[in-house]
Amino acid sequence: MRLGFQTFVSAHELAPEGIRYSDYVVVRLLFEATRDAGFWNLHWAITDQPPNSDRIWQQWKKVERPSTVESTATAECDELSALYAFLVERSGVKSVGLFWPAPNHTVAVWVVRPTIGPVVRVVVPTTQIFLAEDDLFDTKKFNPWRQKTIYEYTRRDAPDTLELPKPLFDFFRQQVDKYGGASDLTLQQLRYLREGVFLRAWTPEQAAREALKKRTALGSGSAEDLAAFQNFAQDMRSWAPH
């Protein structure tokens, strides 16, 4: 996470003291959790729902037995982007809103206002639609300045009194512990494997073997990345059909 922050600051020529590290952690961690086939097991599909996350919360309230090989909720790109923006705002980080790079597509944008220097708009692609495998957090494939204003998402999609089923909450927390420290590239590779399982293009065992191959190919990579591939393989092999 700290290496990612250093890379981010350097890429945008920001003064390290001009942006809070804790803000970066929140926006990046929730991106990896809530994106399509991210480690909270959300999955994209056409739903024709409004651009908010209400329906996701409704689905989550019914998940009593989360599985590592099944999605926790199904949502379209605008719903996923709204969920991300809502959670970031509720976590105390401001200036995240929705951006339409195409009339039929939505992603999120984090507007960074450093203490020194110009405003920065960071694209947060909650799905890989129109994007390639090397398009990660802060992708340059979409130009967020094409939209005149990024309105901060302040809608309260879920009340503060809402409680998730404890098994689902525990699952979300465990997934953060297992994968939250891995690099962007590793999490992207795991996202594609997880999506393959959701789409039945991979069996859980095939995905586990592929993850272990990637772990071996890393050699002496970071401990977080090695652990993420190992955890994913174990997750795939520990699943039980409902």
Tab-separated table of C-alpha atoms in Angstrom:
chain	number	residue	atom	x	y	z
A	1	MET	CA	0.000	0.000	0.000
A	2	ARG	CA	2.806	2.436	0.853
A	3	LEU	CA	4.627	1.614	-2.365
A	4	GLY	CA	1.415	2.264	-4.279
A	5	PHE	CA	1.043	5.614	-2.536
A	6	GLN	CA	4.594	6.612	-3.414
A	7	THR	CA	3.985	5.676	-7.060
A	8	PHE	CA	0.705	7.616	-7.091
A	9	VAL	CA	2.275	10.754	-5.570
A	10	SER	CA	5.168	10.618	-8.026
A	11	ALA	CA	2.930	10.063	-11.072
A	12	HIS	CA	0.861	13.151	-10.256
A	13	GLU	CA	3.835	15.221	-9.040
A	14	LEU	CA	2.206	15.756	-5.655
A	15	ALA	CA	3.995	16.816	-2.521
A	16	PRO	CA	3.791	13.873	-0.066
A	17	GLU	CA	2.481	16.208	2.619
A	18	GLY	CA	-0.126	17.618	0.202
A	19	ILE	CA	-2.359	14.537	0.364
A	20	ARG	CA	-3.231	12.264	3.278
A	21	TYR	CA	-1.923	8.725	3.057
A	22	SER	CA	-5.024	7.522	4.946
A	23	ASP	CA	-7.270	8.936	2.181
A	24	TYR	CA	-5.334	7.010	-0.451
A	25	VAL	CA	-5.650	3.809	1.589
A	26	VAL	CA	-9.438	4.181	1.832
A	27	VAL	CA	-10.036	4.935	-1.850
A	28	ARG	CA	-7.761	2.166	-3.093
A	29	LEU	CA	-8.883	-0.485	-0.591
A	30	LEU	CA	-12.590	0.091	-1.210
A	31	PHE	CA	-11.964	0.094	-4.961
A	32	GLU	CA	-10.451	-3.386	-4.823
A	33	ALA	CA	-13.238	-4.589	-2.515
A	34	THR	CA	-16.254	-3.258	-4.419
A	35	ARG	CA	-15.182	-3.544	-8.048
A	36	ASP	CA	-16.588	-6.184	-10.376
A	37	ALA	CA	-15.134	-9.531	-9.209
A	38	GLY	CA	-13.159	-7.763	-6.493
A	39	PHE	CA	-12.533	-9.453	-3.179
A	40	TRP	CA	-16.019	-8.723	-1.806
A	41	ASN	CA	-17.339	-10.900	-4.655
A	42	LEU	CA	-19.609	-8.401	-6.383
A	43	HIS	CA	-20.369	-9.189	-9.999
A	44	TRP	CA	-21.426	-7.100	-12.986
A	45	ALA	CA	-24.536	-7.758	-15.054
A	46	ILE	CA	-27.080	-5.587	-16.852
A	47	THR	CA	-29.769	-4.759	-14.299
A	48	ASP	CA	-31.398	-1.539	-15.598
A	49	GLN	CA	-31.473	-0.167	-12.055
A	50	PRO	CA	-31.032	3.508	-11.029
A	51	PRO	CA	-27.461	4.798	-10.448
A	52	ASN	CA	-27.384	4.105	-6.724
A	53	SER	CA	-26.433	1.144	-4.540
A	54	ASP	CA	-29.817	0.511	-2.899
A	55	ARG	CA	-30.355	-2.813	-4.630
A	56	ILE	CA	-26.884	-4.057	-3.639
A	57	TRP	CA	-27.655	-3.452	0.028
A	58	GLN	CA	-30.975	-5.248	-0.386
A	59	GLN	CA	-29.162	-8.274	-1.803
A	60	TRP	CA	-26.506	-8.201	0.910
A	61	LYS	CA	-29.138	-8.241	3.644
A	62	LYS	CA	-30.147	-11.727	2.436
A	63	VAL	CA	-26.667	-13.303	2.297
A	64	GLU	CA	-26.433	-15.607	5.309
A	65	ARG	CA	-23.861	-18.026	3.859
A	66	PRO	CA	-21.293	-16.207	1.700
A	67	SER	CA	-19.113	-18.378	-0.513
A	68	THR	CA	-15.684	-17.639	-1.936
A	69	VAL	CA	-16.812	-18.928	-5.361
A	70	GLU	CA	-20.166	-17.167	-5.631
A	71	SER	CA	-21.080	-13.496	-5.951
A	72	THR	CA	-22.505	-11.665	-2.946
A	73	ALA	CA	-24.544	-9.319	-5.166
A	74	THR	CA	-25.138	-8.561	-8.844
A	75	ALA	CA	-25.064	-4.973	-10.074
A	76	GLU	CA	-24.441	-2.814	-13.126
A	77	CYS	CA	-21.544	-0.373	-13.563
A	78	ASP	CA	-23.431	2.655	-12.248
A	79	GLU	CA	-24.598	0.733	-9.160
A	80	LEU	CA	-21.061	-0.455	-8.400
A	81	SER	CA	-19.691	3.057	-8.843
A	82	ALA	CA	-22.382	4.476	-6.558
A	83	LEU	CA	-21.628	1.843	-3.919
A	84	TYR	CA	-17.945	2.729	-4.057
A	85	ALA	CA	-18.602	6.474	-3.820
A	86	PHE	CA	-21.072	5.997	-0.958
A	87	LEU	CA	-18.686	3.869	1.103
A	88	VAL	CA	-15.747	6.213	0.537
A	89	GLU	CA	-17.828	9.196	1.653
A	90	ARG	CA	-19.093	7.342	4.732
A	91	SER	CA	-15.460	6.500	5.554
A	92	GLY	CA	-14.667	10.205	5.765
A	93	VAL	CA	-12.996	10.847	2.397
A	94	LYS	CA	-14.623	13.572	0.331
A	95	SER	CA	-14.909	14.430	-3.358
A	96	VAL	CA	-15.744	11.081	-4.954
A	97	GLY	CA	-18.438	11.145	-7.619
A	98	LEU	CA	-19.696	9.475	-10.782
A	99	PHE	CA	-18.296	9.963	-14.283
A	100	TRP	CA	-19.823	8.907	-17.593
A	101	PRO	CA	-16.991	8.215	-20.094
A	102	ALA	CA	-19.697	6.983	-22.485
A	103	PRO	CA	-23.486	7.412	-22.504
A	104	ASN	CA	-23.925	3.757	-21.509
A	105	HIS	CA	-21.093	3.430	-19.012
A	106	THR	CA	-20.253	4.753	-15.537
A	107	VAL	CA	-17.124	4.749	-13.385
A	108	ALA	CA	-16.134	6.670	-10.266
A	109	VAL	CA	-13.722	9.591	-9.997
A	110	TRP	CA	-11.822	10.752	-6.927
A	111	VAL	CA	-11.136	14.490	-7.047
A	112	VAL	CA	-7.908	15.240	-5.176
A	113	ARG	CA	-7.390	18.799	-4.017
A	114	PRO	CA	-3.803	18.910	-2.712
A	115	THR	CA	-2.673	21.663	-0.414
A	116	ILE	CA	-0.136	22.626	-3.084
A	117	GLY	CA	-0.625	22.313	-6.841
A	118	PRO	CA	-3.518	21.769	-9.247
A	119	VAL	CA	-6.591	19.594	-8.724
A	120	VAL	CA	-6.199	15.969	-9.809
A	121	ARG	CA	-9.001	13.705	-11.048
A	122	VAL	CA	-8.396	9.999	-10.494
A	123	VAL	CA	-10.421	7.477	-12.508
A	124	VAL	CA	-11.631	4.551	-10.400
A	125	PRO	CA	-12.804	1.848	-12.863
A	126	THR	CA	-15.285	-0.261	-10.915
A	127	THR	CA	-15.561	-2.599	-13.922
A	128	GLN	CA	-13.220	-3.485	-16.813
A	129	ILE	CA	-15.759	-2.472	-19.466
A	130	PHE	CA	-13.934	-0.774	-22.388
A	131	LEU	CA	-10.652	-1.422	-20.531
A	132	ALA	CA	-7.753	-3.843	-20.903
A	133	GLU	CA	-6.063	-5.977	-18.260
A	134	ASP	CA	-3.386	-3.335	-17.700
A	135	ASP	CA	-5.953	-0.620	-16.898
A	136	LEU	CA	-5.861	-0.376	-13.118
A	137	PHE	CA	-6.758	2.181	-10.444
A	138	ASP	CA	-6.044	5.662	-11.889
A	139	THR	CA	-6.248	4.413	-15.486
A	140	LYS	CA	-5.622	6.999	-18.188
A	141	LYS	CA	-7.925	5.261	-20.698
A	142	PHE	CA	-10.794	7.611	-19.749
A	143	ASN	CA	-10.272	11.378	-19.538
A	144	PRO	CA	-12.237	12.560	-16.464
A	145	TRP	CA	-11.892	16.204	-17.510
A	146	ARG	CA	-14.299	15.608	-20.401
A	147	GLN	CA	-17.076	15.929	-17.831
A	148	LYS	CA	-17.356	19.534	-16.698
A	149	THR	CA	-18.221	18.767	-13.078
A	150	ILE	CA	-17.749	15.699	-10.884
A	151	TYR	CA	-20.508	16.017	-8.331
A	152	GLU	CA	-19.641	14.541	-4.960
A	153	TYR	CA	-21.846	11.547	-4.210
A	154	THR	CA	-23.667	12.469	-1.028
A	155	ARG	CA	-26.796	10.337	-1.357
A	156	ARG	CA	-27.413	8.075	1.648
A	157	ASP	CA	-27.969	4.748	-0.068
A	158	ALA	CA	-28.185	2.851	3.223
A	159	PRO	CA	-29.125	4.132	6.684
A	160	ASP	CA	-26.599	4.147	9.516
A	161	THR	CA	-28.849	1.674	11.335
A	162	LEU	CA	-28.546	-0.994	8.635
A	163	GLU	CA	-26.895	-4.217	9.802
A	164	LEU	CA	-25.426	-6.808	7.465
A	165	PRO	CA	-25.771	-10.482	8.349
A	166	LYS	CA	-22.835	-11.333	10.596
A	167	PRO	CA	-21.491	-14.121	8.308
A	168	LEU	CA	-21.321	-11.643	5.422
A	169	PHE	CA	-19.702	-8.942	7.551
A	170	ASP	CA	-17.117	-11.472	8.774
A	171	PHE	CA	-16.480	-12.546	5.174
A	172	PHE	CA	-15.869	-8.941	4.080
A	173	ARG	CA	-13.460	-8.352	6.961
A	174	GLN	CA	-11.558	-11.579	6.285
A	175	GLN	CA	-11.232	-10.711	2.596
A	176	VAL	CA	-9.680	-7.352	3.481
A	177	ASP	CA	-7.166	-9.121	5.720
A	178	LYS	CA	-6.293	-11.640	3.000
A	179	TYR	CA	-6.015	-9.338	0.010
A	180	GLY	CA	-5.921	-5.694	1.102
A	181	GLY	CA	-2.134	-5.421	1.118
A	182	ALA	CA	-1.474	-6.954	-2.300
A	183	SER	CA	-0.295	-4.896	-5.263
A	184	ASP	CA	-2.565	-3.535	-7.993
A	185	LEU	CA	-1.203	-6.026	-10.522
A	186	THR	CA	-1.724	-9.062	-8.289
A	187	LEU	CA	-5.267	-8.007	-7.400
A	188	GLN	CA	-6.028	-7.462	-11.087
A	189	GLN	CA	-4.867	-10.985	-11.925
A	190	LEU	CA	-6.954	-12.425	-9.093
A	191	ARG	CA	-9.944	-10.388	-10.276
A	192	TYR	CA	-9.824	-12.109	-13.665
A	193	LEU	CA	-9.531	-15.537	-12.052
A	194	ARG	CA	-12.457	-14.799	-9.726
A	195	GLU	CA	-14.543	-13.542	-12.641
A	196	GLY	CA	-13.756	-16.728	-14.546
A	197	VAL	CA	-15.154	-18.767	-11.665
A	198	PHE	CA	-18.290	-16.602	-11.483
A	199	LEU	CA	-18.841	-17.078	-15.230
A	200	ARG	CA	-18.170	-20.846	-14.980
A	201	ALA	CA	-15.279	-20.439	-17.428
A	202	TRP	CA	-12.968	-21.824	-14.718
A	203	THR	CA	-13.676	-24.440	-12.096
A	204	PRO	CA	-12.549	-23.436	-8.589
A	205	GLU	CA	-9.778	-26.031	-8.816
A	206	GLN	CA	-8.544	-24.675	-12.154
A	207	ALA	CA	-8.498	-21.153	-10.746
A	208	ALA	CA	-6.593	-22.385	-7.665
A	209	ARG	CA	-3.942	-24.046	-9.828
A	210	GLU	CA	-3.567	-20.940	-11.982
A	211	ALA	CA	-3.136	-18.770	-8.875
A	212	LEU	CA	-0.389	-21.064	-7.577
A	213	LYS	CA	1.349	-20.905	-10.972
A	214	LYS	CA	1.343	-17.126	-10.770
A	215	ARG	CA	2.652	-17.325	-7.207
A	216	THR	CA	5.551	-19.504	-8.351
A	217	ALA	CA	6.278	-17.139	-11.246
A	218	LEU	CA	6.634	-14.262	-8.770
A	219	GLY	CA	9.700	-15.902	-7.277
A	220	SER	CA	10.862	-13.664	-4.443
A	221	GLY	CA	8.001	-11.190	-4.828
A	222	SER	CA	6.487	-9.241	-1.965
A	223	ALA	CA	5.136	-11.205	0.985
A	224	GLU	CA	1.708	-9.610	0.475
A	225	ASP	CA	1.475	-10.713	-3.166
A	226	LEU	CA	2.689	-14.240	-2.426
A	227	ALA	CA	0.169	-14.534	0.395
A	228	ALA	CA	-2.669	-13.225	-1.786
A	229	PHE	CA	-2.140	-15.910	-4.441
A	230	GLN	CA	-1.842	-18.597	-1.753
A	231	ASN	CA	-4.985	-17.375	0.029
A	232	PHE	CA	-6.921	-17.330	-3.230
A	233	ALA	CA	-5.969	-20.936	-3.993
A	234	GLN	CA	-7.013	-21.993	-0.504
A	235	ASP	CA	-10.296	-20.115	-0.854
A	236	MET	CA	-11.061	-21.872	-4.127
A	237	ARG	CA	-10.308	-25.270	-2.632
A	238	SER	CA	-12.240	-24.712	0.581
A	239	TRP	CA	-15.565	-23.869	-1.028
A	240	ALA	CA	-18.619	-25.974	-0.356
A	241	PRO	CA	-21.736	-25.991	-2.579
A	242	HIS	CA	-24.841	-24.559	-0.915
